[in-house]
């Protein structure tokens, strides 16, 4: 009984590559809240903290502890194939709900949001307050869905006879694969309806890059992998996208220019803020408090976030933590690619494919937005990072069954 309890409570040692960086973030946030570590300029002679906004730093600390505990639970309990599938299908189901909800609101301009009473906007937001958050979230869910679909593809042909091929098509139409494929189409429709430039671009660039790699290096590549990937660009992006406003996304991309955008100015104006606090930062969640003092002039709007996760983490947490988190993401991307190339279990390879697309998407999207500041996006992305490690080390299902027996 005791050993079984320890098995469920303690995560495997390979989980440290994800848990340790999150724990480091928690440690830095704790240090930022210790009073008396900086010279006080308070006339009341009270001790001040390293964080210039302790309230927001406490909020970020609580969120980080929550992320750490959730990742701990994922590693502790997702230790067999059934649990792995349930996590993936849960992510897909959540993405499908957001897609249907966002599409319904977007296509009915005369109603307000039934949950929060938001007024209609020509860009889909779902239950999020910002369309780019929804675009990023849908891209993460889409990536896992595509990976799961790839894991279900046959490794060899069912035969060259017409009857065999027809039977195979009917089987697919009546199986869960078709429901999964339709769910992915619904999510792509909602992604396009967000009109997010980088949300759409980063997703399809990431899918194309990882797919191109898989065409050449995927171990025991499924026979119809190339056909499936091509269908996403021809059927979903071009045909379905044309029906739901892909042209508007293209127009926004064409109209984008450095002269009309101020995000690049925010990045450059944030560099002195980083240099003034390079080790421990100005405090978790303090960007909107710290940045106005370094802003040389008014922009087109108020920036409460840096619209660049790399810059925002560096400002708030310092360069060492930012580099550590970046290294964690790059290692996870390498581990996912390694699983695709070296492992022979289709489920693990397919999920690793989806995780690689999701990580590359986040790396690209974070250059122009702050999706990791949204709780749902950050939590989902942490789950994806955990899935990378799990699929890399989980035993083959048959081998695990023999060990348990």
mmCIF file of C-alpha atoms in Angstrom:
data_model
loop_
_atom_site.group_PDB
_atom_site.id
_atom_site.type_symbol
_atom_site.label_atom_id
_atom_site.label_comp_id
_atom_site.label_asym_id
_atom_site.label_seq_id
_atom_site.Cartn_x
_atom_site.Cartn_y
_atom_site.Cartn_z
ATOM 1 C CA UNK A 1 0.000 0.000 0.000
ATOM 2 C CA UNK A 2 2.769 2.443 0.940
ATOM 3 C CA UNK A 3 4.843 1.822 -2.188
ATOM 4 C CA UNK A 4 1.756 2.244 -4.365
ATOM 5 C CA UNK A 5 0.998 5.568 -2.661
ATOM 6 C CA UNK A 6 4.547 6.791 -3.272
ATOM 7 C CA UNK A 7 4.241 5.799 -6.924
ATOM 8 C CA UNK A 8 1.267 8.076 -7.363
ATOM 9 C CA UNK A 9 2.544 10.984 -5.281
ATOM 10 C CA UNK A 10 6.124 11.208 -6.552
ATOM 11 C CA UNK A 11 6.676 12.058 -10.225
ATOM 12 C CA UNK A 12 9.413 10.259 -12.198
ATOM 13 C CA UNK A 13 12.909 11.716 -12.144
ATOM 14 C CA UNK A 14 12.761 12.700 -15.839
ATOM 15 C CA UNK A 15 10.042 15.211 -14.910
ATOM 16 C CA UNK A 16 12.703 17.464 -13.367
ATOM 17 C CA UNK A 17 13.457 19.022 -16.767
ATOM 18 C CA UNK A 18 9.988 20.625 -16.575
ATOM 19 C CA UNK A 19 9.409 20.897 -12.834
ATOM 20 C CA UNK A 20 12.812 22.386 -11.964
ATOM 21 C CA UNK A 21 12.482 25.527 -14.168
ATOM 22 C CA UNK A 22 8.964 26.180 -12.822
ATOM 23 C CA UNK A 23 10.312 25.747 -9.287
ATOM 24 C CA UNK A 24 13.073 28.226 -10.126
ATOM 25 C CA UNK A 25 10.424 30.758 -11.177
ATOM 26 C CA UNK A 26 8.646 30.233 -7.849
ATOM 27 C CA UNK A 27 11.934 30.764 -5.998
ATOM 28 C CA UNK A 28 12.667 34.044 -7.793
ATOM 29 C CA UNK A 29 9.142 35.309 -7.167
ATOM 30 C CA UNK A 30 9.589 34.453 -3.484
ATOM 31 C CA UNK A 31 12.876 36.369 -3.348
ATOM 32 C CA UNK A 32 11.238 39.362 -5.018
ATOM 33 C CA UNK A 33 8.693 39.482 -2.184
ATOM 34 C CA UNK A 34 11.209 39.376 0.689
ATOM 35 C CA UNK A 35 11.183 42.803 2.388
ATOM 36 C CA UNK A 36 14.419 44.612 3.016
ATOM 37 C CA UNK A 37 16.508 43.319 0.094
ATOM 38 C CA UNK A 38 16.643 46.751 -1.509
ATOM 39 C CA UNK A 39 17.336 50.222 -0.197
ATOM 40 C CA UNK A 40 14.112 51.850 0.938
ATOM 41 C CA UNK A 41 13.176 55.325 -0.173
ATOM 42 C CA UNK A 42 10.014 55.265 1.884
ATOM 43 C CA UNK A 43 9.635 58.213 4.246
ATOM 44 C CA UNK A 44 8.027 55.877 6.772
ATOM 45 C CA UNK A 45 11.233 53.812 6.890
ATOM 46 C CA UNK A 46 9.354 50.631 5.990
ATOM 47 C CA UNK A 47 11.146 47.782 4.286
ATOM 48 C CA UNK A 48 10.568 47.511 0.562
ATOM 49 C CA UNK A 49 10.728 44.510 -1.735
ATOM 50 C CA UNK A 50 12.616 43.907 -4.960
ATOM 51 C CA UNK A 51 9.269 43.794 -6.748
ATOM 52 C CA UNK A 52 7.914 47.219 -7.517
ATOM 53 C CA UNK A 53 4.393 45.746 -7.549
ATOM 54 C CA UNK A 54 4.190 43.152 -4.740
ATOM 55 C CA UNK A 55 0.468 42.577 -5.221
ATOM 56 C CA UNK A 56 0.872 41.441 -8.832
ATOM 57 C CA UNK A 57 3.957 39.439 -7.893
ATOM 58 C CA UNK A 58 1.925 37.562 -5.270
ATOM 59 C CA UNK A 59 -0.683 36.794 -7.939
ATOM 60 C CA UNK A 60 2.002 35.457 -10.261
ATOM 61 C CA UNK A 61 3.492 33.427 -7.409
ATOM 62 C CA UNK A 62 0.152 31.757 -6.708
ATOM 63 C CA UNK A 63 -0.333 31.018 -10.405
ATOM 64 C CA UNK A 64 3.187 29.576 -10.697
ATOM 65 C CA UNK A 65 2.635 27.308 -7.683
ATOM 66 C CA UNK A 66 -0.593 26.139 -9.331
ATOM 67 C CA UNK A 67 1.263 25.373 -12.583
ATOM 68 C CA UNK A 68 3.919 23.461 -10.660
ATOM 69 C CA UNK A 69 1.379 21.367 -8.757
ATOM 70 C CA UNK A 70 -0.598 20.646 -11.919
ATOM 71 C CA UNK A 71 2.528 19.514 -13.790
ATOM 72 C CA UNK A 72 3.404 17.337 -10.780
ATOM 73 C CA UNK A 73 -0.018 15.654 -11.015
ATOM 74 C CA UNK A 74 0.292 15.135 -14.772
ATOM 75 C CA UNK A 75 3.633 13.366 -14.344
ATOM 76 C CA UNK A 76 2.361 11.327 -11.403
ATOM 77 C CA UNK A 77 -0.843 10.011 -12.940
ATOM 78 C CA UNK A 78 -0.322 9.980 -16.706
ATOM 79 C CA UNK A 79 1.756 6.822 -16.519
ATOM 80 C CA UNK A 80 -0.135 4.541 -18.916
ATOM 81 C CA UNK A 81 -1.635 4.693 -22.401
ATOM 82 C CA UNK A 82 -5.262 5.165 -21.352
ATOM 83 C CA UNK A 83 -4.432 8.180 -19.187
ATOM 84 C CA UNK A 84 -2.313 9.623 -21.999
ATOM 85 C CA UNK A 85 -5.217 9.349 -24.442
ATOM 86 C CA UNK A 86 -7.661 10.872 -21.956
ATOM 87 C CA UNK A 87 -5.438 13.929 -21.495
ATOM 88 C CA UNK A 88 -5.119 14.415 -25.260
ATOM 89 C CA UNK A 89 -8.851 14.015 -25.871
ATOM 90 C CA UNK A 90 -9.571 16.435 -23.011
ATOM 91 C CA UNK A 91 -7.390 19.065 -24.700
ATOM 92 C CA UNK A 92 -9.150 18.453 -28.023
ATOM 93 C CA UNK A 93 -12.604 18.609 -26.411
ATOM 94 C CA UNK A 94 -11.750 21.923 -24.750
ATOM 95 C CA UNK A 95 -10.481 23.309 -28.058
ATOM 96 C CA UNK A 96 -13.615 22.115 -29.870
ATOM 97 C CA UNK A 97 -15.851 23.805 -27.283
ATOM 98 C CA UNK A 98 -13.965 27.078 -27.664
ATOM 99 C CA UNK A 99 -14.119 26.781 -31.456
ATOM 100 C CA UNK A 100 -17.880 26.170 -31.573
ATOM 101 C CA UNK A 101 -18.592 28.850 -28.972
ATOM 102 C CA UNK A 102 -16.384 31.427 -30.701
ATOM 103 C CA UNK A 103 -17.786 30.639 -34.161
ATOM 104 C CA UNK A 104 -21.374 30.863 -32.895
ATOM 105 C CA UNK A 105 -20.783 34.288 -31.367
ATOM 106 C CA UNK A 106 -18.847 35.545 -34.370
ATOM 107 C CA UNK A 107 -21.496 34.523 -36.906
ATOM 108 C CA UNK A 108 -24.346 36.006 -34.842
ATOM 109 C CA UNK A 109 -23.573 39.695 -34.668
ATOM 110 C CA UNK A 110 -26.865 40.637 -32.990
ATOM 111 C CA UNK A 111 -26.191 38.822 -29.693
ATOM 112 C CA UNK A 112 -23.892 39.359 -26.755
ATOM 113 C CA UNK A 113 -21.766 36.752 -25.061
ATOM 114 C CA UNK A 114 -24.124 34.600 -22.930
ATOM 115 C CA UNK A 115 -21.412 33.983 -20.318
ATOM 116 C CA UNK A 116 -19.865 37.429 -19.820
ATOM 117 C CA UNK A 117 -22.143 39.783 -21.721
ATOM 118 C CA UNK A 118 -19.423 41.000 -24.087
ATOM 119 C CA UNK A 119 -20.533 42.885 -27.159
ATOM 120 C CA UNK A 120 -20.007 41.301 -30.550
ATOM 121 C CA UNK A 121 -16.670 41.826 -32.276
ATOM 122 C CA UNK A 122 -15.777 41.048 -35.857
ATOM 123 C CA UNK A 123 -12.908 38.878 -34.569
ATOM 124 C CA UNK A 124 -13.673 35.645 -32.709
ATOM 125 C CA UNK A 125 -12.737 35.628 -29.029
ATOM 126 C CA UNK A 126 -14.702 32.719 -27.533
ATOM 127 C CA UNK A 127 -14.566 32.890 -23.732
ATOM 128 C CA UNK A 128 -11.266 34.814 -23.886
ATOM 129 C CA UNK A 129 -10.997 38.584 -23.621
ATOM 130 C CA UNK A 130 -8.453 38.837 -26.447
ATOM 131 C CA UNK A 131 -8.639 37.183 -29.851
ATOM 132 C CA UNK A 132 -4.922 36.411 -29.973
ATOM 133 C CA UNK A 133 -5.297 34.386 -26.762
ATOM 134 C CA UNK A 134 -7.985 32.316 -28.463
ATOM 135 C CA UNK A 135 -5.848 31.898 -31.585
ATOM 136 C CA UNK A 136 -2.915 30.662 -29.528
ATOM 137 C CA UNK A 137 -5.103 28.311 -27.486
ATOM 138 C CA UNK A 138 -6.733 26.834 -30.591
ATOM 139 C CA UNK A 139 -3.313 26.302 -32.178
ATOM 140 C CA UNK A 140 -2.176 24.317 -29.129
ATOM 141 C CA UNK A 141 -5.321 22.166 -29.190
ATOM 142 C CA UNK A 142 -5.079 21.705 -32.961
ATOM 143 C CA UNK A 143 -1.496 20.525 -32.680
ATOM 144 C CA UNK A 144 -2.412 17.786 -30.206
ATOM 145 C CA UNK A 145 -5.427 16.815 -32.319
ATOM 146 C CA UNK A 146 -3.325 16.488 -35.453
ATOM 147 C CA UNK A 147 -0.752 14.438 -33.584
ATOM 148 C CA UNK A 148 -3.425 12.097 -32.247
ATOM 149 C CA UNK A 149 -4.892 11.700 -35.737
ATOM 150 C CA UNK A 150 -1.452 10.860 -37.151
ATOM 151 C CA UNK A 151 -1.025 8.194 -34.476
ATOM 152 C CA UNK A 152 -4.155 6.465 -35.792
ATOM 153 C CA UNK A 153 -2.997 6.275 -39.419
ATOM 154 C CA UNK A 154 -2.212 2.849 -40.815
ATOM 155 C CA UNK A 155 1.464 2.033 -41.244
ATOM 156 C CA UNK A 156 0.872 0.022 -44.425
ATOM 157 C CA UNK A 157 -1.626 -0.128 -47.255
ATOM 158 C CA UNK A 158 -4.695 -2.354 -46.984
ATOM 159 C CA UNK A 159 -4.156 -3.577 -50.514
ATOM 160 C CA UNK A 160 -4.315 -2.389 -54.090
ATOM 161 C CA UNK A 161 -7.740 -3.782 -54.917
ATOM 162 C CA UNK A 162 -10.568 -1.291 -55.302
ATOM 163 C CA UNK A 163 -12.775 -3.205 -52.853
ATOM 164 C CA UNK A 164 -10.103 -3.067 -50.156
ATOM 165 C CA UNK A 165 -9.554 0.664 -50.621
ATOM 166 C CA UNK A 166 -13.313 1.348 -50.610
ATOM 167 C CA UNK A 167 -13.692 -0.677 -47.420
ATOM 168 C CA UNK A 168 -10.873 1.334 -45.867
ATOM 169 C CA UNK A 169 -12.548 4.663 -46.760
ATOM 170 C CA UNK A 170 -15.898 3.538 -45.314
ATOM 171 C CA UNK A 171 -14.183 2.353 -42.144
ATOM 172 C CA UNK A 172 -12.582 5.777 -41.698
ATOM 173 C CA UNK A 173 -15.896 7.584 -42.302
ATOM 174 C CA UNK A 174 -17.624 5.505 -39.635
ATOM 175 C CA UNK A 175 -14.779 5.558 -37.114
ATOM 176 C CA UNK A 176 -13.677 8.082 -34.507
ATOM 177 C CA UNK A 177 -11.051 9.362 -36.959
ATOM 178 C CA UNK A 178 -13.767 11.175 -38.914
ATOM 179 C CA UNK A 179 -15.127 12.809 -35.763
ATOM 180 C CA UNK A 180 -11.604 13.889 -34.855
ATOM 181 C CA UNK A 181 -11.019 15.264 -38.354
ATOM 182 C CA UNK A 182 -14.270 17.250 -38.249
ATOM 183 C CA UNK A 183 -13.288 18.632 -34.852
ATOM 184 C CA UNK A 184 -9.991 19.837 -36.294
ATOM 185 C CA UNK A 185 -11.821 21.547 -39.170
ATOM 186 C CA UNK A 186 -14.067 23.332 -36.660
ATOM 187 C CA UNK A 187 -11.023 24.558 -34.734
ATOM 188 C CA UNK A 188 -9.307 25.782 -37.900
ATOM 189 C CA UNK A 189 -12.453 27.722 -38.830
ATOM 190 C CA UNK A 190 -12.414 29.422 -35.425
ATOM 191 C CA UNK A 191 -8.661 30.082 -35.729
ATOM 192 C CA UNK A 192 -9.248 31.859 -39.037
ATOM 193 C CA UNK A 193 -12.166 33.831 -37.564
ATOM 194 C CA UNK A 194 -9.839 35.316 -34.927
ATOM 195 C CA UNK A 195 -8.132 37.197 -37.810
ATOM 196 C CA UNK A 196 -4.923 36.801 -35.823
ATOM 197 C CA UNK A 197 -1.969 37.388 -38.125
ATOM 198 C CA UNK A 198 0.732 35.634 -36.135
ATOM 199 C CA UNK A 199 -1.699 33.147 -34.614
ATOM 200 C CA UNK A 200 -2.545 31.790 -38.058
ATOM 201 C CA UNK A 201 0.899 32.272 -39.596
ATOM 202 C CA UNK A 202 2.805 30.678 -36.718
ATOM 203 C CA UNK A 203 0.521 27.642 -36.647
ATOM 204 C CA UNK A 204 0.700 26.834 -40.348
ATOM 205 C CA UNK A 205 4.433 27.620 -40.522
ATOM 206 C CA UNK A 206 5.047 25.290 -37.577
ATOM 207 C CA UNK A 207 2.850 22.561 -39.071
ATOM 208 C CA UNK A 208 4.649 22.857 -42.406
ATOM 209 C CA UNK A 209 8.126 22.802 -40.831
ATOM 210 C CA UNK A 210 7.507 19.790 -38.553
ATOM 211 C CA UNK A 211 5.666 17.953 -41.343
ATOM 212 C CA UNK A 212 8.526 18.508 -43.781
ATOM 213 C CA UNK A 213 10.909 17.067 -41.215
ATOM 214 C CA UNK A 214 8.582 14.117 -40.621
ATOM 215 C CA UNK A 215 8.370 13.309 -44.334
ATOM 216 C CA UNK A 216 12.059 12.435 -44.288
ATOM 217 C CA UNK A 217 12.901 11.345 -40.739
ATOM 218 C CA UNK A 218 9.707 9.998 -39.110
ATOM 219 C CA UNK A 219 10.354 6.448 -37.920
ATOM 220 C CA UNK A 220 7.989 4.011 -39.672
ATOM 221 C CA UNK A 221 6.138 6.870 -41.339
ATOM 222 C CA UNK A 222 2.377 6.238 -41.781
ATOM 223 C CA UNK A 223 1.430 5.621 -45.379
ATOM 224 C CA UNK A 224 -1.048 8.499 -45.619
ATOM 225 C CA UNK A 225 0.830 11.044 -43.524
ATOM 226 C CA UNK A 226 1.652 13.197 -46.537
ATOM 227 C CA UNK A 227 -1.948 13.061 -47.760
ATOM 228 C CA UNK A 228 -3.272 14.113 -44.354
ATOM 229 C CA UNK A 229 -0.886 17.061 -44.025
ATOM 230 C CA UNK A 230 -1.596 18.256 -47.563
ATOM 231 C CA UNK A 231 -5.326 18.122 -46.779
ATOM 232 C CA UNK A 232 -4.820 20.639 -43.965
ATOM 233 C CA UNK A 233 -3.367 23.160 -46.388
ATOM 234 C CA UNK A 234 -5.667 22.493 -49.366
ATOM 235 C CA UNK A 235 -8.985 21.545 -47.745
ATOM 236 C CA UNK A 236 -8.792 23.474 -44.479
ATOM 237 C CA UNK A 237 -6.619 26.486 -45.218
ATOM 238 C CA UNK A 238 -7.584 27.255 -48.823
ATOM 239 C CA UNK A 239 -11.116 25.903 -49.329
ATOM 240 C CA UNK A 240 -12.626 26.158 -45.848
ATOM 241 C CA UNK A 241 -10.584 29.291 -45.119
ATOM 242 C CA UNK A 242 -11.983 31.007 -48.194
ATOM 243 C CA UNK A 243 -15.501 30.399 -46.869
ATOM 244 C CA UNK A 244 -14.787 31.870 -43.444
ATOM 245 C CA UNK A 245 -12.701 34.954 -44.129
ATOM 246 C CA UNK A 246 -9.108 33.867 -44.776
ATOM 247 C CA UNK A 247 -8.904 36.823 -47.155
ATOM 248 C CA UNK A 248 -9.305 39.202 -44.201
ATOM 249 C CA UNK A 249 -6.331 37.593 -42.477
ATOM 250 C CA UNK A 250 -4.288 38.019 -45.657
ATOM 251 C CA UNK A 251 -5.342 41.674 -45.870
ATOM 252 C CA UNK A 252 -4.172 42.294 -42.295
ATOM 253 C CA UNK A 253 -0.831 40.662 -43.102
ATOM 254 C CA UNK A 254 -0.383 42.779 -46.230
ATOM 255 C CA UNK A 255 -1.314 45.982 -44.395
ATOM 256 C CA UNK A 256 1.137 45.284 -41.571
ATOM 257 C CA UNK A 257 4.135 47.618 -41.548
ATOM 258 C CA UNK A 258 6.708 48.752 -39.025
ATOM 259 C CA UNK A 259 5.446 52.309 -39.374
ATOM 260 C CA UNK A 260 1.920 51.359 -38.303
ATOM 261 C CA UNK A 261 2.960 48.915 -35.573
ATOM 262 C CA UNK A 262 4.223 50.079 -32.177
ATOM 263 C CA UNK A 263 5.025 46.651 -30.697
ATOM 264 C CA UNK A 264 8.591 46.884 -31.965
ATOM 265 C CA UNK A 265 8.955 50.238 -30.176
ATOM 266 C CA UNK A 266 7.758 48.661 -26.927
ATOM 267 C CA UNK A 267 10.427 45.978 -27.312
ATOM 268 C CA UNK A 268 13.230 48.475 -27.910
ATOM 269 C CA UNK A 269 12.033 50.782 -25.141
ATOM 270 C CA UNK A 270 11.940 47.826 -22.713
ATOM 271 C CA UNK A 271 15.628 47.015 -23.136
ATOM 272 C CA UNK A 272 16.848 49.685 -20.646
ATOM 273 C CA UNK A 273 14.357 48.276 -18.124
ATOM 274 C CA UNK A 274 15.935 44.833 -18.530
ATOM 275 C CA UNK A 275 19.455 46.242 -18.185
ATOM 276 C CA UNK A 276 18.540 48.033 -14.960
ATOM 277 C CA UNK A 277 17.368 44.758 -13.349
ATOM 278 C CA UNK A 278 19.109 41.988 -15.331
ATOM 279 C CA UNK A 279 19.342 39.319 -12.611
ATOM 280 C CA UNK A 280 16.054 39.287 -10.684
ATOM 281 C CA UNK A 281 13.872 41.617 -12.749
ATOM 282 C CA UNK A 282 11.431 44.255 -11.566
ATOM 283 C CA UNK A 283 8.923 41.786 -10.123
ATOM 284 C CA UNK A 284 6.492 39.219 -11.494
ATOM 285 C CA UNK A 285 3.473 40.875 -13.110
ATOM 286 C CA UNK A 286 4.988 44.357 -12.804
ATOM 287 C CA UNK A 287 5.480 45.249 -16.475
ATOM 288 C CA UNK A 288 2.582 47.676 -16.679
ATOM 289 C CA UNK A 289 3.840 49.389 -13.513
ATOM 290 C CA UNK A 290 7.513 49.533 -14.512
ATOM 291 C CA UNK A 291 7.274 50.326 -18.219
ATOM 292 C CA UNK A 292 5.660 53.818 -18.184
ATOM 293 C CA UNK A 293 8.776 55.282 -16.549
ATOM 294 C CA UNK A 294 10.855 54.078 -19.511
ATOM 295 C CA UNK A 295 8.365 54.965 -22.230
ATOM 296 C CA UNK A 296 9.765 57.956 -24.151
ATOM 297 C CA UNK A 297 6.417 59.040 -25.580
ATOM 298 C CA UNK A 298 2.791 58.038 -26.108
ATOM 299 C CA UNK A 299 1.926 55.100 -28.366
ATOM 300 C CA UNK A 300 -1.264 54.324 -30.212
ATOM 301 C CA UNK A 301 -2.552 52.588 -27.078
ATOM 302 C CA UNK A 302 -1.742 51.643 -23.497
ATOM 303 C CA UNK A 303 0.607 48.660 -23.169
ATOM 304 C CA UNK A 304 -0.055 46.733 -19.978
ATOM 305 C CA UNK A 305 1.965 43.856 -21.459
ATOM 306 C CA UNK A 306 5.039 43.816 -23.685
ATOM 307 C CA UNK A 307 3.393 41.894 -26.559
ATOM 308 C CA UNK A 308 6.544 39.788 -26.491
ATOM 309 C CA UNK A 309 6.802 37.030 -23.891
ATOM 310 C CA UNK A 310 10.601 36.937 -24.112
ATOM 311 C CA UNK A 311 10.847 40.625 -23.242
ATOM 312 C CA UNK A 312 8.176 40.450 -20.559
ATOM 313 C CA UNK A 313 9.777 37.509 -18.755
ATOM 314 C CA UNK A 314 13.164 39.219 -18.929
ATOM 315 C CA UNK A 315 11.712 42.450 -17.507
ATOM 316 C CA UNK A 316 9.771 40.798 -14.698
ATOM 317 C CA UNK A 317 11.918 37.773 -13.784
ATOM 318 C CA UNK A 318 15.399 38.639 -15.058
ATOM 319 C CA UNK A 319 17.588 37.186 -17.775
ATOM 320 C CA UNK A 320 18.709 33.959 -15.997
ATOM 321 C CA UNK A 321 15.144 32.694 -15.507
ATOM 322 C CA UNK A 322 14.186 33.735 -19.036
ATOM 323 C CA UNK A 323 17.130 31.796 -20.472
ATOM 324 C CA UNK A 324 16.281 28.804 -18.277
ATOM 325 C CA UNK A 325 12.676 28.743 -19.490
ATOM 326 C CA UNK A 326 13.842 29.146 -23.083
ATOM 327 C CA UNK A 327 16.259 26.238 -22.660
ATOM 328 C CA UNK A 328 13.415 24.117 -21.256
ATOM 329 C CA UNK A 329 11.284 24.808 -24.339
ATOM 330 C CA UNK A 330 14.127 24.094 -26.759
ATOM 331 C CA UNK A 331 14.969 20.842 -24.967
ATOM 332 C CA UNK A 332 11.301 19.815 -25.101
ATOM 333 C CA UNK A 333 11.257 20.518 -28.850
ATOM 334 C CA UNK A 334 14.396 18.407 -29.300
ATOM 335 C CA UNK A 335 12.892 15.613 -27.170
ATOM 336 C CA UNK A 336 9.680 15.600 -29.219
ATOM 337 C CA UNK A 337 11.634 15.363 -32.473
ATOM 338 C CA UNK A 338 13.789 12.603 -30.976
ATOM 339 C CA UNK A 339 10.642 10.628 -30.101
ATOM 340 C CA UNK A 340 9.358 10.971 -33.662
ATOM 341 C CA UNK A 341 12.642 9.677 -35.055
ATOM 342 C CA UNK A 342 13.617 6.965 -32.571
ATOM 343 C CA UNK A 343 10.499 5.480 -30.986
ATOM 344 C CA UNK A 344 8.339 2.859 -32.722
ATOM 345 C CA UNK A 345 5.024 3.260 -30.896
ATOM 346 C CA UNK A 346 2.604 5.180 -33.196
ATOM 347 C CA UNK A 347 0.735 6.801 -30.289
ATOM 348 C CA UNK A 348 3.881 8.231 -28.718
ATOM 349 C CA UNK A 349 5.243 9.361 -32.087
ATOM 350 C CA UNK A 350 1.994 11.034 -33.115
ATOM 351 C CA UNK A 351 1.597 12.925 -29.843
ATOM 352 C CA UNK A 352 5.261 13.954 -30.026
ATOM 353 C CA UNK A 353 4.572 15.312 -33.541
ATOM 354 C CA UNK A 354 1.714 17.427 -32.172
ATOM 355 C CA UNK A 355 3.799 18.627 -29.239
ATOM 356 C CA UNK A 356 6.609 19.682 -31.586
ATOM 357 C CA UNK A 357 4.147 21.733 -33.667
ATOM 358 C CA UNK A 358 2.732 23.330 -30.503
ATOM 359 C CA UNK A 359 6.156 24.233 -29.091
ATOM 360 C CA UNK A 360 7.400 25.718 -32.355
ATOM 361 C CA UNK A 361 4.155 27.659 -32.663
ATOM 362 C CA UNK A 362 4.576 29.077 -29.150
ATOM 363 C CA UNK A 363 8.197 30.019 -29.844
ATOM 364 C CA UNK A 364 7.078 31.984 -32.917
ATOM 365 C CA UNK A 365 3.895 33.501 -31.524
ATOM 366 C CA UNK A 366 5.641 34.682 -28.351
ATOM 367 C CA UNK A 367 7.783 37.079 -30.405
ATOM 368 C CA UNK A 368 4.779 39.341 -31.017
ATOM 369 C CA UNK A 369 2.321 38.504 -28.246
ATOM 370 C CA UNK A 370 1.976 37.532 -24.605
ATOM 371 C CA UNK A 371 -0.090 34.331 -24.763
ATOM 372 C CA UNK A 372 1.754 32.749 -21.828
ATOM 373 C CA UNK A 373 0.320 35.464 -19.576
ATOM 374 C CA UNK A 374 -3.134 33.908 -20.068
ATOM 375 C CA UNK A 375 -3.785 31.170 -17.529
ATOM 376 C CA UNK A 376 -5.556 28.735 -19.878
ATOM 377 C CA UNK A 377 -2.799 29.004 -22.484
ATOM 378 C CA UNK A 378 0.024 28.658 -19.965
ATOM 379 C CA UNK A 379 -1.590 25.667 -18.262
ATOM 380 C CA UNK A 380 -2.276 23.911 -21.579
ATOM 381 C CA UNK A 381 1.251 24.573 -22.772
ATOM 382 C CA UNK A 382 2.696 23.140 -19.552
ATOM 383 C CA UNK A 383 0.612 19.997 -20.118
ATOM 384 C CA UNK A 384 2.072 19.762 -23.633
ATOM 385 C CA UNK A 385 5.606 20.069 -22.257
ATOM 386 C CA UNK A 386 4.792 17.270 -19.818
ATOM 387 C CA UNK A 387 3.446 15.112 -22.648
ATOM 388 C CA UNK A 388 6.771 15.475 -24.457
ATOM 389 C CA UNK A 389 8.642 13.912 -21.539
ATOM 390 C CA UNK A 390 5.946 11.285 -20.946
ATOM 391 C CA UNK A 391 5.885 10.062 -24.560
ATOM 392 C CA UNK A 392 9.681 9.926 -24.588
ATOM 393 C CA UNK A 393 9.915 7.627 -21.544
ATOM 394 C CA UNK A 394 6.628 5.739 -21.268
ATOM 395 C CA UNK A 395 7.178 2.019 -21.955
ATOM 396 C CA UNK A 396 5.622 0.287 -24.930
ATOM 397 C CA UNK A 397 2.005 -0.666 -24.030
ATOM 398 C CA UNK A 398 2.618 -4.427 -24.433
ATOM 399 C CA UNK A 399 5.838 -4.265 -22.447
ATOM 400 C CA UNK A 400 4.129 -2.335 -19.638
ATOM 401 C CA UNK A 401 1.275 -4.851 -19.581
ATOM 402 C CA UNK A 402 3.709 -7.715 -19.150
ATOM 403 C CA UNK A 403 5.479 -5.825 -16.339
ATOM 404 C CA UNK A 404 2.201 -5.153 -14.495
ATOM 405 C CA UNK A 405 1.123 -8.776 -14.782
#
